Short mmCIF file of C-alpha atoms and ligand atoms in Angstrom, two decimals:
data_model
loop_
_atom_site.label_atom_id
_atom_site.label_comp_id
_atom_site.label_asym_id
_atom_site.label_seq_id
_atom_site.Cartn_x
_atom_site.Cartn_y
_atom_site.Cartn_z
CA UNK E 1 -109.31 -187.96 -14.37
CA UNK E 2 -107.17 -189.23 -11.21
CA UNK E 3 -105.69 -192.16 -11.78
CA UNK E 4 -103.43 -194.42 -9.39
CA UNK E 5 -100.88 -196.85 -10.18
CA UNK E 6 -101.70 -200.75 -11.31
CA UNK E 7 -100.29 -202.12 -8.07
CA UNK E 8 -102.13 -199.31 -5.89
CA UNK E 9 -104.12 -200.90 -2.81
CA UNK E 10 -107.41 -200.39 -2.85
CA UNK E 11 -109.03 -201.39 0.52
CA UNK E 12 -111.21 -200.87 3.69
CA UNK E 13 -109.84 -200.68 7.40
CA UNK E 14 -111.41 -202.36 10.91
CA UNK E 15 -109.92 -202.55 14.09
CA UNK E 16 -111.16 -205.88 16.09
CA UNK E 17 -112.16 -204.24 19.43
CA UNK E 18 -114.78 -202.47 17.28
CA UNK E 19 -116.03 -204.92 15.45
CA UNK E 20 -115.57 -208.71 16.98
CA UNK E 21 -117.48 -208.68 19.43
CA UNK E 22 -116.58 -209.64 23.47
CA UNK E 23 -113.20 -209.29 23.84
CA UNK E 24 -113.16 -210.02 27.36
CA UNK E 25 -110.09 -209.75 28.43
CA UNK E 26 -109.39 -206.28 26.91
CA UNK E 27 -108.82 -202.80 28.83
CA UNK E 28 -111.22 -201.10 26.85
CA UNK E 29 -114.02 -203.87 27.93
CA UNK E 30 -113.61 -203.11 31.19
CA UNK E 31 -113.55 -199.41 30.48
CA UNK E 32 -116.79 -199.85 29.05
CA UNK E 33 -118.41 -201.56 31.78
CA UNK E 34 -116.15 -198.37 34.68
CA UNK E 35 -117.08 -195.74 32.61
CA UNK E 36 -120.83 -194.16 33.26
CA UNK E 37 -122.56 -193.23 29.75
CA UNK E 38 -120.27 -195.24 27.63
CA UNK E 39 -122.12 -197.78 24.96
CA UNK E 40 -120.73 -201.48 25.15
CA UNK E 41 -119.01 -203.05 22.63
CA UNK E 42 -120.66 -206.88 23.33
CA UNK E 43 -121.12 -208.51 20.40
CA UNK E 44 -119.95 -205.34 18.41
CA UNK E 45 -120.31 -206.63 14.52
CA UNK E 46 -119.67 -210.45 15.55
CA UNK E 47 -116.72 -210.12 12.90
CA UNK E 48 -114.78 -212.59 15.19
CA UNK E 49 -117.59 -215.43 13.00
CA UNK E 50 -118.49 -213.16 10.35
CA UNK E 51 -114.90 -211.92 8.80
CA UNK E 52 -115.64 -214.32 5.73
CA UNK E 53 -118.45 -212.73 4.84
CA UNK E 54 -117.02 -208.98 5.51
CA UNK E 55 -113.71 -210.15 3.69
CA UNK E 56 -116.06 -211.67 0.53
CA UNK E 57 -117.97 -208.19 0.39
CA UNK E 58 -114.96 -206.48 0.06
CA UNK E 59 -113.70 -208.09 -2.25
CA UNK E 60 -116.63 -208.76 -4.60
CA UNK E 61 -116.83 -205.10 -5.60
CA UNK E 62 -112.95 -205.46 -6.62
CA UNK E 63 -111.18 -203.95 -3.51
CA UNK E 64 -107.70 -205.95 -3.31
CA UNK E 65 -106.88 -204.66 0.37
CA UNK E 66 -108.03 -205.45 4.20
CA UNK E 67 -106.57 -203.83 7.38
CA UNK E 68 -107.48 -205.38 10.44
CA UNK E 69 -106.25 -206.05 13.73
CA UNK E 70 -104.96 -208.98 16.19
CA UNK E 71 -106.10 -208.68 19.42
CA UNK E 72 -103.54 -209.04 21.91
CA UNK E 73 -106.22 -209.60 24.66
CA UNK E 74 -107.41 -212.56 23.03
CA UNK E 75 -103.91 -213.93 21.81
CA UNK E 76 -101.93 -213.28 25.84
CA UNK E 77 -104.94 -213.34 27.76
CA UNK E 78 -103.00 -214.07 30.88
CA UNK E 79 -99.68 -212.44 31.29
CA UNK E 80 -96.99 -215.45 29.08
CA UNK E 81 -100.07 -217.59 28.51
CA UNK E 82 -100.71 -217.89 24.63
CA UNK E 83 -103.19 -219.16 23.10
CA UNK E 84 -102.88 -221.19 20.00
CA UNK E 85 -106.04 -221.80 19.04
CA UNK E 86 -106.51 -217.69 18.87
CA UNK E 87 -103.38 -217.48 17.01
CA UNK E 88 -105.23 -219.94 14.48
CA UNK E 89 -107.89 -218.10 14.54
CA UNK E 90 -106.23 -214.76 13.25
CA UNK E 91 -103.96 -217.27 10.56
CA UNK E 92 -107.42 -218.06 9.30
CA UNK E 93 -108.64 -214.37 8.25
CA UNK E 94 -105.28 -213.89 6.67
CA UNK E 95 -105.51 -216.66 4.52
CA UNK E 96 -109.11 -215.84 4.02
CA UNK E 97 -107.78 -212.50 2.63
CA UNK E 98 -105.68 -214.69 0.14
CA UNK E 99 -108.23 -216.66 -1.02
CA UNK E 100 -110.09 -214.02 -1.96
CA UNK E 101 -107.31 -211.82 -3.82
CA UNK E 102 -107.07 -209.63 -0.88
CA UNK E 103 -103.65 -208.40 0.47
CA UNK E 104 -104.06 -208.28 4.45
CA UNK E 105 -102.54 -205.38 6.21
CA UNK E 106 -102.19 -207.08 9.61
CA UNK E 107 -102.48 -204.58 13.03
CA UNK E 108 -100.56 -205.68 15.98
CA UNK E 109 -102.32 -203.21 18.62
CA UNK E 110 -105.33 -200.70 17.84
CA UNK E 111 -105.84 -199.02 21.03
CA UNK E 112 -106.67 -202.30 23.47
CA UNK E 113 -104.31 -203.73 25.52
CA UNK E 114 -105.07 -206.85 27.65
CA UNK E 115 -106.78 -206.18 31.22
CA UNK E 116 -103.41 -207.50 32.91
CA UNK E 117 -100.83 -205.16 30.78
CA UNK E 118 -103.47 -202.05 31.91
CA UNK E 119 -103.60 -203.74 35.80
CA UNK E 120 -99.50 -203.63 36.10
CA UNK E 121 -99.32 -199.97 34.91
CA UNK E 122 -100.16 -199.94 30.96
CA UNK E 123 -97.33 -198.38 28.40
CA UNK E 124 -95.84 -196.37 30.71
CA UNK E 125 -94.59 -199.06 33.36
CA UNK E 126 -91.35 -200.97 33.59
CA UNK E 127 -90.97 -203.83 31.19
CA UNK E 128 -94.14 -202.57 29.06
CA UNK E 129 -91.61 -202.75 26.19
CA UNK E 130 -90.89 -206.29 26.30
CA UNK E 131 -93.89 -207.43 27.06
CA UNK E 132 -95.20 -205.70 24.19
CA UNK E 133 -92.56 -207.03 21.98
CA UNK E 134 -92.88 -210.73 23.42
CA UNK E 135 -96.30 -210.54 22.24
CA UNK E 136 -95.70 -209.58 18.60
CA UNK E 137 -93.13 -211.91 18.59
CA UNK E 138 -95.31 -214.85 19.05
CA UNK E 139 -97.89 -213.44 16.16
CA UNK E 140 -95.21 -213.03 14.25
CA UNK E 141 -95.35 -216.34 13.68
CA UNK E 142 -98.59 -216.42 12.04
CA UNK E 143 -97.57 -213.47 9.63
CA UNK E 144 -96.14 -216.23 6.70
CA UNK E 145 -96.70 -214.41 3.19
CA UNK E 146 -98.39 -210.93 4.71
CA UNK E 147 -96.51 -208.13 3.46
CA UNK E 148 -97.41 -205.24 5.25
CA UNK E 149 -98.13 -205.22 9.51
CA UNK E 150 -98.38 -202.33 11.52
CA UNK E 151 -96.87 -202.52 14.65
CA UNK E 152 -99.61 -199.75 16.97
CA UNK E 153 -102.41 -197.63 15.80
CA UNK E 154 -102.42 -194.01 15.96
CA UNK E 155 -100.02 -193.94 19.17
CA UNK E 156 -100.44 -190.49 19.42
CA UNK E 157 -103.94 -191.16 20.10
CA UNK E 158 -102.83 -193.26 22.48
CA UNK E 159 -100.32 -190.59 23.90
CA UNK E 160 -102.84 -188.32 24.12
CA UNK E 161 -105.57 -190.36 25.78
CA UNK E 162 -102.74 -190.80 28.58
CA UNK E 163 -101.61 -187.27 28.49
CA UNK E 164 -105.67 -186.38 29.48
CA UNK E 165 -105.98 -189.06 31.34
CA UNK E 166 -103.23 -188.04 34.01
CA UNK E 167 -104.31 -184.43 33.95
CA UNK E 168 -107.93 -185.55 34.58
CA UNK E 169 -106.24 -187.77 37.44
CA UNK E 170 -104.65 -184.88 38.86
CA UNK E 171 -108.05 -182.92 38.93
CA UNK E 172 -110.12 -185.93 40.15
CA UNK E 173 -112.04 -186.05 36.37
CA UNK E 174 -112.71 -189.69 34.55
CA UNK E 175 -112.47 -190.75 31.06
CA UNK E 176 -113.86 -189.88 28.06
CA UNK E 177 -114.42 -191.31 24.38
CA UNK E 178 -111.28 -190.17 22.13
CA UNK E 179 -113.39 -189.27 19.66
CA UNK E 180 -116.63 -188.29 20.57
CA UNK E 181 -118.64 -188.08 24.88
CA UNK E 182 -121.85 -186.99 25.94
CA UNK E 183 -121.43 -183.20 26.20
CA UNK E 184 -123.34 -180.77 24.52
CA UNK E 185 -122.09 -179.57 21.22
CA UNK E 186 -121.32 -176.03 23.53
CA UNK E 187 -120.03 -177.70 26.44
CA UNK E 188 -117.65 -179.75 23.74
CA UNK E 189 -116.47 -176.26 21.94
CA UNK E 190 -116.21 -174.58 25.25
CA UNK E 191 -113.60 -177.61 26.31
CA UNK E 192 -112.26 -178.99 22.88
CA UNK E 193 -108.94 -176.22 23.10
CA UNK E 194 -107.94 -179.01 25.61
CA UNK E 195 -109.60 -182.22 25.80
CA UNK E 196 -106.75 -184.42 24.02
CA UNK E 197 -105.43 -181.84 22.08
CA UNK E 198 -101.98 -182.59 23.83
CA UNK E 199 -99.85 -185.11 23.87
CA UNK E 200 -96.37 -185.27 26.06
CA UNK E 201 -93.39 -185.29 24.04
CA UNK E 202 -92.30 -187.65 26.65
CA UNK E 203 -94.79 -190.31 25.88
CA UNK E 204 -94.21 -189.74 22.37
CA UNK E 205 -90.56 -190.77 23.00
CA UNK E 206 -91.54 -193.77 24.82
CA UNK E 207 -93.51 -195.38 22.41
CA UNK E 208 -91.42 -194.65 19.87
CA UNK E 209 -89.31 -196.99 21.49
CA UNK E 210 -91.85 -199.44 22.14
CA UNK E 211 -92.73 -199.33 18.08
CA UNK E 212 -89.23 -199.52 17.39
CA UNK E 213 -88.63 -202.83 19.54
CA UNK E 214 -91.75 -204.40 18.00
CA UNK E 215 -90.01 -203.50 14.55
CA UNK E 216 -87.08 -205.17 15.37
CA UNK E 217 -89.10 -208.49 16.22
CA UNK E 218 -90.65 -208.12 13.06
CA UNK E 219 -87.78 -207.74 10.83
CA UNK E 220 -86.11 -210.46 12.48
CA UNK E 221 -89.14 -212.89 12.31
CA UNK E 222 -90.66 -212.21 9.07
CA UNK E 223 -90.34 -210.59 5.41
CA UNK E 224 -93.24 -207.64 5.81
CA UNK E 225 -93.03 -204.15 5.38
CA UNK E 226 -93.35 -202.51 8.69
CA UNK E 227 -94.34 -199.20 9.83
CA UNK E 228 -97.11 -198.09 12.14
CA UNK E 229 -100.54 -195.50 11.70
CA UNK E 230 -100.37 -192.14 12.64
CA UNK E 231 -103.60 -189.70 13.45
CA UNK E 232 -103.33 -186.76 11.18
CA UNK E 233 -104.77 -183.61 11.99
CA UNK E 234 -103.95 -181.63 8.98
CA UNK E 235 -103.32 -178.55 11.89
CA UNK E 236 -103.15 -174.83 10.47
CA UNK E 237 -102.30 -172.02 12.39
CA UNK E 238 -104.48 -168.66 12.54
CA UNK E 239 -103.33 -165.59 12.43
CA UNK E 240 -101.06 -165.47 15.79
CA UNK E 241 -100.99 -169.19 16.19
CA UNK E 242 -97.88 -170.38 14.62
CA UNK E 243 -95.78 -170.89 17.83
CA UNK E 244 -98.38 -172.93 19.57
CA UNK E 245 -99.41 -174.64 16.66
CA UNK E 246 -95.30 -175.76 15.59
CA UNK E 247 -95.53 -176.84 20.01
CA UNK E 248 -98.87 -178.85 19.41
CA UNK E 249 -98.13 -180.85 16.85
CA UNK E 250 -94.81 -182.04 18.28
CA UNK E 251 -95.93 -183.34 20.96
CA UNK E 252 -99.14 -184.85 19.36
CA UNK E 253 -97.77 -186.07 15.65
CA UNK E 254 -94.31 -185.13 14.62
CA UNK E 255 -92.49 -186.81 17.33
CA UNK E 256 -94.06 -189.65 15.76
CA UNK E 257 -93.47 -188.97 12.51
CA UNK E 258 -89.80 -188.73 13.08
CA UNK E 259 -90.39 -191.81 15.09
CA UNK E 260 -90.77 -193.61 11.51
CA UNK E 261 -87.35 -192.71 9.61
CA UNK E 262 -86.64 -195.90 9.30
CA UNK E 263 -89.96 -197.94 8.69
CA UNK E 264 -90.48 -199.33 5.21
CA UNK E 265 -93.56 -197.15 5.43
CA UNK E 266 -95.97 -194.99 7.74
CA UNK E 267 -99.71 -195.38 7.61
CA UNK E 268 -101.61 -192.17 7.17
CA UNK E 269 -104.72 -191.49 9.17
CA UNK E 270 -106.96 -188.38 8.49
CA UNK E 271 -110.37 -186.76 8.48
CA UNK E 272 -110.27 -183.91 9.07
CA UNK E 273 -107.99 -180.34 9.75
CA UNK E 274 -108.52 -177.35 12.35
CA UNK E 275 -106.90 -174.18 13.17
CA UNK E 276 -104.98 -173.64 15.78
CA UNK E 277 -104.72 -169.84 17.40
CA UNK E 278 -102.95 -168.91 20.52
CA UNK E 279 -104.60 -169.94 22.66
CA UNK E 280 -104.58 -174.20 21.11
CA UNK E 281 -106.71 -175.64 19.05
CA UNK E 282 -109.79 -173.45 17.75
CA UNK E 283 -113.03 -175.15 17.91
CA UNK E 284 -114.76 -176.51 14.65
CA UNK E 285 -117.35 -174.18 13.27
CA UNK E 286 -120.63 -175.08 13.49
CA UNK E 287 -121.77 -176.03 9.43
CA UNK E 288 -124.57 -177.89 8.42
CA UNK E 289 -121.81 -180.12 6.57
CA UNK E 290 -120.34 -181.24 10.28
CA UNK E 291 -119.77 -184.90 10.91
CA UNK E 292 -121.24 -187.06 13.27
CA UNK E 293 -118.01 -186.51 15.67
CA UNK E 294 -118.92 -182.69 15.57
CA UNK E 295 -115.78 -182.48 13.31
CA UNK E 296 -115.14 -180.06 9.58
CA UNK E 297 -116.09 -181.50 6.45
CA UNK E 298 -112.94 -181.18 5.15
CA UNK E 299 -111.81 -184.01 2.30
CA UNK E 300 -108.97 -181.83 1.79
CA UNK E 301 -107.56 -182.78 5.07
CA UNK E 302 -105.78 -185.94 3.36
CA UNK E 303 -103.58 -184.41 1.08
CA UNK E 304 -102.33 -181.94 3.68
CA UNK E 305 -101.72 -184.75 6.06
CA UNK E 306 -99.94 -186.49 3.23
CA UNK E 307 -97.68 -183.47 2.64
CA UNK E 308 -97.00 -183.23 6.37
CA UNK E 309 -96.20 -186.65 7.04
CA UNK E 310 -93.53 -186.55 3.87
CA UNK E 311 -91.99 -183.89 5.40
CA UNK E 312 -91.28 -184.43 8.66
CA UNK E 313 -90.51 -188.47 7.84
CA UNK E 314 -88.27 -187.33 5.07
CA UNK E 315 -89.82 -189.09 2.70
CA UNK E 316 -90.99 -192.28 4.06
CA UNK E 317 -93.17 -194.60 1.76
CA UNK E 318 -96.98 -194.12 2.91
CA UNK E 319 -99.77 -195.51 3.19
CA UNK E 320 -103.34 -194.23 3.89
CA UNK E 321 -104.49 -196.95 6.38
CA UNK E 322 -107.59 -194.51 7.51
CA UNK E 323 -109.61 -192.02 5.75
CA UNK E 324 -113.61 -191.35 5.99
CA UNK E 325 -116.02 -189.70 7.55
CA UNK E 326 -118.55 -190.28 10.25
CA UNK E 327 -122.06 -189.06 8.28
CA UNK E 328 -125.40 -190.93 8.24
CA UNK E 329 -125.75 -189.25 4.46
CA UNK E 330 -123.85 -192.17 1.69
CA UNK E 331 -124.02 -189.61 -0.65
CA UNK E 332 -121.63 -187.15 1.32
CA UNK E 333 -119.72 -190.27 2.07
CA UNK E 334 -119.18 -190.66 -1.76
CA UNK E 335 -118.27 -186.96 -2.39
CA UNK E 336 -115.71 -186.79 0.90
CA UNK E 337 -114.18 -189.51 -0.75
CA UNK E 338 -113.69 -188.56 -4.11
CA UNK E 339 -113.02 -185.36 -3.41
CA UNK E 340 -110.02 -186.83 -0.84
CA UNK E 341 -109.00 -188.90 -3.78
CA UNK E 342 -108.55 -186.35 -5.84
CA UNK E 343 -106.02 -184.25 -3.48
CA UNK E 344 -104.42 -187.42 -2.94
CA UNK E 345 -103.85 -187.83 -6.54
CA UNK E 346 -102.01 -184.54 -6.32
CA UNK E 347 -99.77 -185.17 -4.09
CA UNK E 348 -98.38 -188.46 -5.95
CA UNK E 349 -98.62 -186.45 -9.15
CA UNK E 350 -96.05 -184.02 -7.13
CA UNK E 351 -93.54 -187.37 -6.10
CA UNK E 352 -94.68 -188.39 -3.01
CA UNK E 353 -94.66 -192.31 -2.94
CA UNK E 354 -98.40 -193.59 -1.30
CA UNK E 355 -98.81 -197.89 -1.56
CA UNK E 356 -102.16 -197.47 -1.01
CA UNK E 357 -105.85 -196.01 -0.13
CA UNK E 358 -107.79 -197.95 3.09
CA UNK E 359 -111.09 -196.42 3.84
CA UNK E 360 -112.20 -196.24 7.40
CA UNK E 361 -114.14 -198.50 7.68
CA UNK E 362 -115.40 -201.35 6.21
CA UNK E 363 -118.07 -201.77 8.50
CA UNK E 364 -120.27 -199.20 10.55
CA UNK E 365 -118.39 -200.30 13.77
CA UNK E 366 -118.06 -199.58 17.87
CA UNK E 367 -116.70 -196.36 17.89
CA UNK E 368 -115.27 -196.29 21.29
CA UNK E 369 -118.26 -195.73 23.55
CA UNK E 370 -120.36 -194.84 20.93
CA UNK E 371 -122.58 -196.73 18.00
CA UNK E 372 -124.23 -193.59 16.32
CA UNK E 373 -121.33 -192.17 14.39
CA UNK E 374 -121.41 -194.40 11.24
CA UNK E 375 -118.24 -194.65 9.28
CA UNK E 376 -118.55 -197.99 7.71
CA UNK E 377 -119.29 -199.06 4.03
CA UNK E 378 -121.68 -201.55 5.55
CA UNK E 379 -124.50 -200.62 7.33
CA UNK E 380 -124.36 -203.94 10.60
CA UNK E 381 -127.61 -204.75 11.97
CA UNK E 382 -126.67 -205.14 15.77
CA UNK E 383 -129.42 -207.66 16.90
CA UNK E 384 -129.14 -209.64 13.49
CA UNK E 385 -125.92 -209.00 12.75
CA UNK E 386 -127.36 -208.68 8.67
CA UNK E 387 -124.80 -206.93 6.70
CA UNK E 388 -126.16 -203.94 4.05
CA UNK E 389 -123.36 -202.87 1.58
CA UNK E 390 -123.92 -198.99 1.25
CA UNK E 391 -123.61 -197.35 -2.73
CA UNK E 392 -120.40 -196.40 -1.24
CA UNK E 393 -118.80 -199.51 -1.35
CA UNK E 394 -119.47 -200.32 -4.83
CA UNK E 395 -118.49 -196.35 -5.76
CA UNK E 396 -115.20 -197.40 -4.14
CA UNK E 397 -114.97 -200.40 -5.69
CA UNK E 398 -115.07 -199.01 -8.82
CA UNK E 399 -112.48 -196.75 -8.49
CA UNK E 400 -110.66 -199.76 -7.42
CA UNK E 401 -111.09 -201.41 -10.53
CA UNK E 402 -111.01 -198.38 -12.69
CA UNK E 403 -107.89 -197.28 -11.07
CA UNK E 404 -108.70 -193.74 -10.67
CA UNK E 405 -111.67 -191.20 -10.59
CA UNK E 406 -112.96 -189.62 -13.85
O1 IFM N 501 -112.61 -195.48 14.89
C1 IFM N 501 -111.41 -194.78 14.91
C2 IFM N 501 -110.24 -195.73 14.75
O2 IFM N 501 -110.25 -196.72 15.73
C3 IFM N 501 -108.94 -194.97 14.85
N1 IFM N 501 -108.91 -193.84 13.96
C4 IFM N 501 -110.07 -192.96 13.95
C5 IFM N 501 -111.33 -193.78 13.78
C6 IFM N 501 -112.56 -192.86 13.71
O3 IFM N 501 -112.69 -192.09 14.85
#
């Protein structure tokens, strides 16, 4: 038996570009409609109407926890133009959460920014920063009585989509999905040693900063717990790969990791782990057990990234804000889980301090170009929008309530 402690957060993640439905004034909608091959998001999961009934599913099975995201596209849709009646909007799901028992763990940015911060340069131009930071400070002032807000998702994601994205510039290539494209599974081992394996330190340093001057807003303006969510990739090295893997991972995680000394806690986000050789990052093996991203069924991926991310943050409080798998098969769903549980269980029997457990994702969701890899709970039917709770939710929920996993 695994069990967690009484105040343990038991929960499901979203992210609203993938599941509101037209956010028009975002980067990533205009990506969708520049990029040849990618899916559109339109009405995605119509959460933006529907988040009372995906907040009362959640918590009718006895989960006590909901991550989801602001959209800064919606809230500054015009550069120092806000809109209040978005800002209600987003005040509503919180206190949604509350009326149903449910702690909300409030997002600032999950990979969209609005068209007009991507038009003047994105991150990486002058003033990005503040602008940035003059947008959390006006949500901030919806935030009364939430506890815990993450300032960016996965920003080494984000690093790392910019990293490829200027190398692709520089050999006249255009973008593709983070997390999955429309290669072959050989054309995708054949290039997966590089595409967004890499992140520049650089970048890394620079959004530290930008975290770190949204953390300041926060602390200033209201009582939460802040940190931000990192992508974990549980990295080993093979025989001969130490050097390059201890290069990798700086650039693409620990610089962020360090980046958090100093939160009140750091979100952990992982699926899955992969070798790395000396060449970069070795390709996942082909397994009848692969996920619908091509990636290793690995539950054990969690705890490692757990282990990692105490390390390196020296001890930082965490968080799992994301942990699932993409897999049409709710049984396998079930067993990842459990079997991710039970490693995380381990590494709070061994000290380290976790808050809570937020599966990606409540909802099968708009996975960033793509609608086939299905991490959600919830099946979403896309023309009707009907919602069909998967035996995985309940399974979860009943960990929730039993507090552990026999
Ligand atoms: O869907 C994404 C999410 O937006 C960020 N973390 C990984 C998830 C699965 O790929």
């Amino acid at each position: 038996m695994s069990t967690f402690p009484t105040d343990f957060l038991w929960g499901a993640a979203t992210a609203g570009h993938q599941i509101e439905g037209n956010n028009v004034n975002s980067d990533w909608w205009t990506r969708e409609q520049t990029s040849p091959g990618m899916a559109l998001s339109l009405d995605a999961c119509d959460s933006y109407h529907r988040y009372r009934e995906d907040i009362a599913l959640l918590a009718g099975v006895g989960l006590n926890a909901y991550r989801f995201s602001l959209e800064w596209s919606r809230i500054e849709p015009l550069q120092g133009h806000f809109s209040n009646a978005e800002l209600a909007h987003y005040r509503r799901v919180i206190e949604c959460c509350f009326e149903h028992g449910v702690t909300p763990v409030v997002t600032m940015q999950h990979f969209t920014a609005p068209q007009w911060f991507a038009d003047r340069g994105g991150w990486s131009a002058d003033g990005a920063a503040e602008l940035f930071a003059a947008y959390v400070d006006r949500a901030s002032s919806i935030l009364d009585g939430v506890e815990w807000v993450v300032t960016m998702n996965e920003p080494n994601m984000q690093a790392a989509i910019m990293t490829a994205m200027r190398r692709m510039a520089e050999s006249g290539g255009g973008w593709q999905s983070p997390t999955v494209d429309d290669r072959t599974d050989e054309e995708r081992q054949r290039s997966s040693r590089e595409f967004l394996a890499y992140a520049d330190p650089e970048i890394g340093r620079m959004f530290v900063g930008i975290h770190h001057a949204a953390r300041t807003v926060l602390k200033a303006k209201t009582s939460a717990k802040v940190g931000w969510t990192i992508a974990a990739q549980a990295l080993t090295a093979a025989p001969g790969g130490e050097q390059k893997l201890a290069e990798m991972r700086y650039g693409k995680e620990d610089v962020f990791w360090e980046g958090s000394r100093g939160d009140d806690w750091v979100g952990v986000q992982a699926y899955s782990s992969q070798q790395v050789d000396a060449q970069g990052l070795v390709p996942h093996p082909i397994a009848p057990d692969n996920t619908l991203v091509g990636t290793a069924y690995r539950p054990d991926a969690l705890a490692m990234a757990v282990r990692h991310a105490h390390e390196v943050t020296r001890g930082v409080p965490i968080m799992i804000t994301e942990n699932g798998i993409a897999t049409a098969d709710d049984e396998q769903r079930i067993r990842y889980t459990a079997e991710a549980l039970a490693g995380l269980a381990e590494t709070m029997n061994d000290g380290i301090t976790v808050h809570g457990y937020l599966h990606w994702s409540l909802l099968d969701n708009f996975e960033w170009g793509h609608w086939e890899p299905t991490f959600g709970l919830i099946a979403v039917d896309r023309e009707t929008f009907v919602r069909t709770p998967k035996p995985s939710l309940a399974w979860l929920g009943a960990v929730a309530t039993n507090q552990g996993l026999s």
